[in-house]
Amino acid sequence: MNDLTQDLLDALIDSGDFDLDQEPSLAAMPSIGQGHVLSFSQQQLWFLQHVEPDLTAYNLPRVFSLSGRVDVTALKRAFRALIDRHAILRTTYDALDGFPLQHVRAHVAFELQHEDLSQLPAVERQVQMQDRIDRVVQHIFDLTQAPALVARLLTIGPDEHVLAVCLHHIASDAWSNPIVARDLAQAYGLALDSPAGIALPAPRIQYADYARRQRERAASGGFGRELAYWNAHLGPEVPALAVPTDFLRPDQPSHEGSARQFGMDPALVSDLQTLCRSLQCTPFMVLMAAWQVVLGRFCGQADFAIGVPHAGRHSDEVQDLVGFFVTTQAFRVRLRPDMSLRQLCLQVRNDTLSALDHADLPLEALLDSRPERRDPSRSPLFQVLFGCQMDAEDSGFSLEGLRVEVLDAPATGAKFELSLDMTLGAQGLRGRLEYATALFKPGTIDRLVLGYERVLETLVRNPDELVSTVNLLAPADQDMLRRWSRNTQRYPDLQAVHRLIETRVRDQPQAIALVSGSSCLSYGDLNGRANQLAHRLMALGVKPDVLVGIATERSLEMVVGLLAIVKAGGAYVPLDPDLPANRLAYMLDDSGVGLLLTQHHLRAQLPENHSRLVLEIDRVDVSGESSVDPVVRLHDENLAYVIYTSGSTGRPKGAANRHRALANRLAWMQEAYGLTSADVVLQKTPFSFDVSVWEFFWPLMMGARLVMAAPGDHRDPARLVDLITAHGVSTVHFVPSMLQAFMAHDGVEVCTSLRRIVCSGEALPADLQARVLGQLPGAGLYNLYGPTEAAIDVTHWTCLDDGGSSVPIGAPIADTRTHVLDGDLNEVAPGVAGELYLG
């Protein structure tokens, strides 16, 4: 039993409708006298409909415009003759001893609903007509009743009518549509000619016979050859296609859907047909290859599966039967960076030809044999479908004396996340992209369609273009990308951060600048102490581009030390005392610092190096030094700090950042978020991470109050809540994992002083975004991104509770350019998966 069937059975058992220990074998099925077994596909669909009785995603509607005089009585008789000919339309479905069966009824009541709307005003007539069509399209079938067909005829004017017909998929499929159309047309012609009863010739077998034979073949191991082929083709496990969605993926697939119709330029269609001949490929193969490219580029994935419907009519006996014969094959897609479009088309050709020789395996039987455990939020094995037909479904439909035109039917739902159906016929090449509205916005579907068109254009123009370099964007969108990827704003009068702090000191010397536990410093006191230490550092040889190590706990001394180093013209190298000794030793040796600032109680735990001068900030006597601002000539290219990376991609390396980059970053942050002297900023990030840089300097530049969390408090949500409420903190930074823990704390709602919550360092989950904005409505949430090698952050995004599935990293900050590259360092389009690199 496959995982989807098991999940459905579990739901039925929970509802009390069934009591099953396992799926019955063929031998355990009731005898034909008690009912007919269902085909594999029917059984799967029956379970779905039983669990979700209001499901309409498996409705198969058709809508026609009829011009001319319709004989309503003859049309009603024609429908009855159609139902009499095909036993599947007279079939009901229920369960016996926990197993679904189908029962063929000798006769069923059917009434063609007819309504005359022609006397209504034009606008009202259009509204009422669409309402009646929607009722047919969205008809909820009761599978215990027959027929599995509804139809409504609407008269909308003299000799103008609309016929809406809908069958349930358990009794029909797309390949049945021409059969229904042909038989209905034949019966209508007979009914016009004869007032007596009419009958269509009975087929040699009925669908129930096909279902029984399929089950018997499976029970006898008759699908062994096909199972061996498909399992070899797919391999031991198929990765799920990780389609980037606009909304959070629901725990269970939603069948609500819509569809985007589109047509192709006739010139492109002609070029495609020429290409097919040159490659010795069918249109299906080329169109399928293009869809693989779009999905691979859109998802940033080279290995996945696509479902492909197959007619499933392998016997001459079933060619003229209405019924659910279609099965779906799972094509494994493997894209290579060095693969050309031509090579991909040939690969699809080979896969298709091999599949045709093993095409009669029911998908459900394949799923039974697979090892994958099902993700309940996704359909098993594949999540995306591709279908292609060489003729319009109802091209041969005609009713005697009437002109018939096929109209687009409204979408009934979405069976998969994405289903692309292409039709090549007299009207050219047309497409229909069905999508799950629980996952995608219409704009995303528009971009997929545009990307598909662009791939096809590239195919005919240059089939030797690499799959990895095909441009999915139109020229206008490429121009938008160029404009989006660069923020040209510049700040012409940037000053070093300590100079801006000195300006604040002159404006508000008595204001509280720094709070740490029960101690605090005014702006004047902080500046004076930093100046005295800076003069001592200068006397010891500190000047521009000289690196000074600092290893302190979060405290007043830490801020004084950092400010003193930059005032002296040096660049600070933060050394977190909590790091392992060997890591600290490596950083000290690699950076080559000759001077180290620390605290007395930490000195003994730091690595020994007798060639290095060590100053204990909390013990050194600088009272004899000047408290006047040092005069140091700095260039904007001089270093401000060197912070070591985590080493997650190899050996940690020191990322050196310039004064200009830091000043630009802080100038942008002030313009974006508008800190004032009334704000209180919580400093809690370990200073070995670059986020701490703005936590230290931005509030002091703007005259705000900086509150220092005690060592270890940054890991304790309860202590953070206490600090925020006690000091009226307005601005705080979290990595998302710590924000998750903070929001889980029972008392977080009391943090009403918060106005800015800044996130960076990790991907921000969409559900966490929604939780923050819901529980702390007075706070703005901002998602920033930047590697340590850049000055803190390079992109920004203001978070919105829009139900999206992900939180963007946003657009570049001032005077910054970003590029999105794929794994082969090729630039890719927005919305196409890739990694962010900076230029």
Tab-separated table of C-alpha atoms in Angstrom, residues 456-683:
chain	number	residue	atom	x	y	z
A	456	LEU	CA	11.414	28.101	-26.028
A	457	GLU	CA	12.659	31.236	-27.816
A	458	THR	CA	16.237	30.367	-26.846
A	459	LEU	CA	15.737	26.760	-27.985
A	460	VAL	CA	14.821	27.741	-31.543
A	461	ARG	CA	17.420	30.526	-31.708
A	462	ASN	CA	20.370	28.665	-30.184
A	463	PRO	CA	19.779	25.041	-29.163
A	464	ASP	CA	23.447	24.818	-28.115
A	465	GLU	CA	22.914	27.354	-25.313
A	466	LEU	CA	23.711	25.803	-21.946
A	467	VAL	CA	20.791	24.971	-19.682
A	468	SER	CA	22.565	26.848	-16.881
A	469	THR	CA	22.865	30.109	-18.821
A	470	VAL	CA	19.432	30.475	-20.420
A	471	ASN	CA	18.021	33.912	-19.574
A	472	LEU	CA	14.479	33.596	-18.244
A	473	LEU	CA	13.830	37.347	-18.200
A	474	ALA	CA	12.327	39.675	-20.773
A	475	PRO	CA	14.402	42.806	-21.600
A	476	ALA	CA	12.205	45.020	-19.422
A	477	ASP	CA	12.687	42.710	-16.465
A	478	GLN	CA	16.433	42.558	-17.085
A	479	ASP	CA	16.510	46.340	-16.911
A	480	MET	CA	14.506	46.228	-13.677
A	481	LEU	CA	17.016	43.745	-12.250
A	482	ARG	CA	19.904	46.036	-13.100
A	483	ARG	CA	18.155	48.952	-11.402
A	484	TRP	CA	17.112	46.837	-8.404
A	485	SER	CA	20.527	45.318	-7.808
A	486	ARG	CA	22.360	48.584	-7.271
A	487	ASN	CA	21.615	51.332	-4.799
A	488	THR	CA	23.444	54.371	-6.185
A	489	GLN	CA	22.719	56.632	-3.232
A	490	ARG	CA	25.912	58.089	-1.746
A	491	TYR	CA	26.582	60.105	1.362
A	492	PRO	CA	29.098	62.798	0.328
A	493	ASP	CA	30.067	64.050	3.798
A	494	LEU	CA	30.722	60.865	5.732
A	495	GLN	CA	32.671	61.182	8.972
A	496	ALA	CA	34.374	58.566	11.086
A	497	VAL	CA	32.033	57.191	13.747
A	498	HIS	CA	34.063	58.508	16.695
A	499	ARG	CA	33.897	62.025	15.260
A	500	LEU	CA	30.089	61.816	15.179
A	501	ILE	CA	30.102	60.567	18.775
A	502	GLU	CA	32.311	63.532	19.776
A	503	THR	CA	29.726	65.859	18.251
A	504	ARG	CA	27.028	64.262	20.436
A	505	VAL	CA	29.247	64.711	23.481
A	506	ARG	CA	29.438	68.437	22.834
A	507	ASP	CA	25.644	68.624	22.406
A	508	GLN	CA	24.631	66.558	25.466
A	509	PRO	CA	27.568	65.926	27.788
A	510	GLN	CA	25.381	65.180	30.822
A	511	ALA	CA	23.011	62.732	29.082
A	512	ILE	CA	23.384	59.065	30.006
A	513	ALA	CA	25.275	57.275	27.240
A	514	LEU	CA	26.000	53.885	28.715
A	515	VAL	CA	24.366	51.616	31.312
A	516	SER	CA	25.875	48.344	32.550
A	517	GLY	CA	24.232	46.730	35.545
A	518	SER	CA	24.064	49.349	38.302
A	519	SER	CA	26.787	51.512	36.701
A	520	CYS	CA	26.411	54.168	34.054
A	521	LEU	CA	28.447	56.777	32.219
A	522	SER	CA	27.358	60.099	30.778
A	523	TYR	CA	28.408	61.088	27.289
A	524	GLY	CA	31.022	63.417	28.778
A	525	ASP	CA	32.449	60.769	31.122
A	526	LEU	CA	32.524	58.093	28.440
A	527	ASN	CA	34.317	60.386	26.011
A	528	GLY	CA	36.796	61.588	28.602
A	529	ARG	CA	37.789	58.058	29.707
A	530	ALA	CA	38.065	56.899	26.092
A	531	ASN	CA	40.238	59.912	25.257
A	532	GLN	CA	42.653	59.218	28.120
A	533	LEU	CA	43.038	55.593	27.098
A	534	ALA	CA	43.424	56.623	23.447
A	535	HIS	CA	46.298	58.969	24.278
A	536	ARG	CA	48.026	56.120	26.160
A	537	LEU	CA	47.538	53.806	23.160
A	538	MET	CA	49.001	56.424	20.833
A	539	ALA	CA	52.020	56.697	23.093
A	540	LEU	CA	52.441	52.952	22.758
A	541	GLY	CA	52.523	53.197	18.956
A	542	VAL	CA	48.885	52.854	17.947
A	543	LYS	CA	48.183	54.763	14.726
A	544	PRO	CA	46.106	54.259	11.559
A	545	ASP	CA	45.903	50.631	10.390
A	546	VAL	CA	47.576	49.281	13.534
A	547	LEU	CA	45.604	46.336	14.910
A	548	VAL	CA	44.798	46.272	18.620
A	549	GLY	CA	43.355	43.175	20.238
A	550	ILE	CA	40.666	43.499	22.881
A	551	ALA	CA	39.486	40.618	25.083
A	552	THR	CA	36.903	41.754	27.628
A	553	GLU	CA	33.527	40.750	28.968
A	554	ARG	CA	30.522	42.895	28.114
A	555	SER	CA	30.967	45.904	30.392
A	556	LEU	CA	31.640	49.629	30.574
A	557	GLU	CA	35.339	48.865	30.007
A	558	MET	CA	34.542	47.093	26.741
A	559	VAL	CA	32.902	50.197	25.235
A	560	VAL	CA	35.606	52.498	26.569
A	561	GLY	CA	38.263	50.240	25.050
A	562	LEU	CA	36.617	50.020	21.614
A	563	LEU	CA	36.089	53.753	21.431
A	564	ALA	CA	39.646	54.442	22.582
A	565	ILE	CA	41.163	52.212	19.895
A	566	VAL	CA	39.334	53.936	17.016
A	567	LYS	CA	40.020	57.391	18.512
A	568	ALA	CA	43.731	56.505	18.488
A	569	GLY	CA	43.405	55.640	14.806
A	570	GLY	CA	43.767	51.902	15.325
A	571	ALA	CA	41.568	49.016	14.206
A	572	TYR	CA	40.181	46.761	16.925
A	573	VAL	CA	40.292	42.969	16.839
A	574	PRO	CA	37.633	41.542	19.204
A	575	LEU	CA	38.639	38.350	21.045
A	576	ASP	CA	35.744	36.759	22.891
A	577	PRO	CA	37.057	35.295	26.173
A	578	ASP	CA	34.461	32.512	25.897
A	579	LEU	CA	36.159	31.106	22.796
A	580	PRO	CA	38.403	28.026	23.156
A	581	ALA	CA	42.020	28.826	24.002
A	582	ASN	CA	43.346	27.344	20.745
A	583	ARG	CA	40.961	29.533	18.728
A	584	LEU	CA	42.085	32.645	20.634
A	585	ALA	CA	45.732	31.685	20.125
A	586	TYR	CA	45.181	31.266	16.387
A	587	MET	CA	43.468	34.667	16.101
A	588	LEU	CA	46.204	36.411	18.089
A	589	ASP	CA	48.945	34.871	15.986
A	590	ASP	CA	47.151	35.317	12.651
A	591	SER	CA	46.298	38.971	13.264
A	592	GLY	CA	49.746	39.771	14.606
A	593	VAL	CA	48.451	42.241	17.178
A	594	GLY	CA	51.254	43.681	19.309
A	595	LEU	CA	48.966	45.195	21.909
A	596	LEU	CA	46.118	43.504	23.757
A	597	LEU	CA	43.534	45.139	26.005
A	598	THR	CA	41.836	42.946	28.583
A	599	GLN	CA	40.495	42.833	32.143
A	600	HIS	CA	42.457	41.710	35.146
A	601	HIS	CA	40.315	38.634	35.914
A	602	LEU	CA	40.598	37.402	32.338
A	603	ARG	CA	44.330	37.742	31.828
A	604	ALA	CA	45.245	34.366	33.240
A	605	GLN	CA	42.961	32.484	30.857
A	606	LEU	CA	44.315	34.158	27.720
A	607	PRO	CA	47.049	32.454	25.664
A	608	GLU	CA	50.576	33.453	26.678
A	609	ASN	CA	52.672	35.419	24.242
A	610	HIS	CA	55.560	37.353	25.773
A	611	SER	CA	56.159	39.408	22.619
A	612	ARG	CA	52.805	41.098	23.079
A	613	LEU	CA	52.073	44.079	25.364
A	614	VAL	CA	48.984	43.576	27.548
A	615	LEU	CA	47.025	46.388	29.199
A	616	GLU	CA	44.369	45.650	31.799
A	617	ILE	CA	41.714	48.288	31.138
A	618	ASP	CA	40.238	48.038	34.610
A	619	ARG	CA	43.672	48.421	36.288
A	620	VAL	CA	45.730	50.694	34.043
A	621	ASP	CA	46.182	54.230	35.408
A	622	VAL	CA	45.533	56.772	32.673
A	623	SER	CA	44.608	59.642	34.971
A	624	GLY	CA	47.650	61.557	33.822
A	625	GLU	CA	46.620	61.414	30.187
A	626	SER	CA	44.745	64.175	28.406
A	627	SER	CA	40.957	63.926	28.237
A	628	VAL	CA	40.853	66.052	25.091
A	629	ASP	CA	39.771	64.446	21.812
A	630	PRO	CA	42.876	63.087	20.067
A	631	VAL	CA	43.762	64.617	16.708
A	632	VAL	CA	44.496	61.757	14.321
A	633	ARG	CA	44.520	62.162	10.562
A	634	LEU	CA	42.404	59.307	9.154
A	635	HIS	CA	41.685	58.399	5.549
A	636	ASP	CA	38.363	56.737	4.789
A	637	GLU	CA	40.308	53.723	3.515
A	638	ASN	CA	41.964	53.155	6.903
A	639	LEU	CA	40.828	50.110	8.871
A	640	ALA	CA	38.176	50.431	11.585
A	641	TYR	CA	38.031	46.823	12.794
A	642	VAL	CA	38.999	43.244	11.957
A	643	ILE	CA	36.474	40.542	12.943
A	644	TYR	CA	37.204	36.867	12.421
A	645	THR	CA	34.668	34.739	10.599
A	646	SER	CA	33.184	31.664	12.243
A	647	GLY	CA	35.217	29.260	10.135
A	648	SER	CA	32.100	27.398	8.969
A	649	THR	CA	33.512	27.295	5.424
A	650	GLY	CA	37.081	26.535	6.460
A	651	ARG	CA	39.730	28.156	8.633
A	652	PRO	CA	38.523	31.412	10.302
A	653	LYS	CA	39.794	34.488	8.535
A	654	GLY	CA	40.043	38.081	9.648
A	655	ALA	CA	37.612	40.305	7.737
A	656	ALA	CA	39.034	43.825	7.660
A	657	ASN	CA	36.605	46.731	7.202
A	658	ARG	CA	37.312	50.346	6.397
A	659	HIS	CA	36.064	53.494	8.072
A	660	ARG	CA	34.199	54.556	4.929
A	661	ALA	CA	32.305	51.265	4.704
A	662	LEU	CA	31.347	51.454	8.377
A	663	ALA	CA	30.302	55.103	8.144
A	664	ASN	CA	28.225	54.366	5.030
A	665	ARG	CA	26.508	51.443	6.736
A	666	LEU	CA	25.614	53.469	9.844
A	667	ALA	CA	24.505	56.509	7.812
A	668	TRP	CA	22.151	54.257	5.855
A	669	MET	CA	20.817	52.658	9.061
A	670	GLN	CA	20.042	56.046	10.543
A	671	GLU	CA	18.241	57.150	7.383
A	672	ALA	CA	16.275	53.886	7.264
A	673	TYR	CA	15.298	53.519	10.919
A	674	GLY	CA	15.571	57.014	12.398
A	675	LEU	CA	17.101	56.558	15.871
A	676	THR	CA	16.697	59.553	18.225
A	677	SER	CA	18.126	60.628	21.567
A	678	ALA	CA	14.959	59.261	23.196
A	679	ASP	CA	15.766	55.706	22.080
A	680	VAL	CA	17.302	52.951	24.184
A	681	VAL	CA	19.361	50.275	22.396
A	682	LEU	CA	20.188	46.921	23.976
A	683	GLN	CA	23.748	45.719	23.344
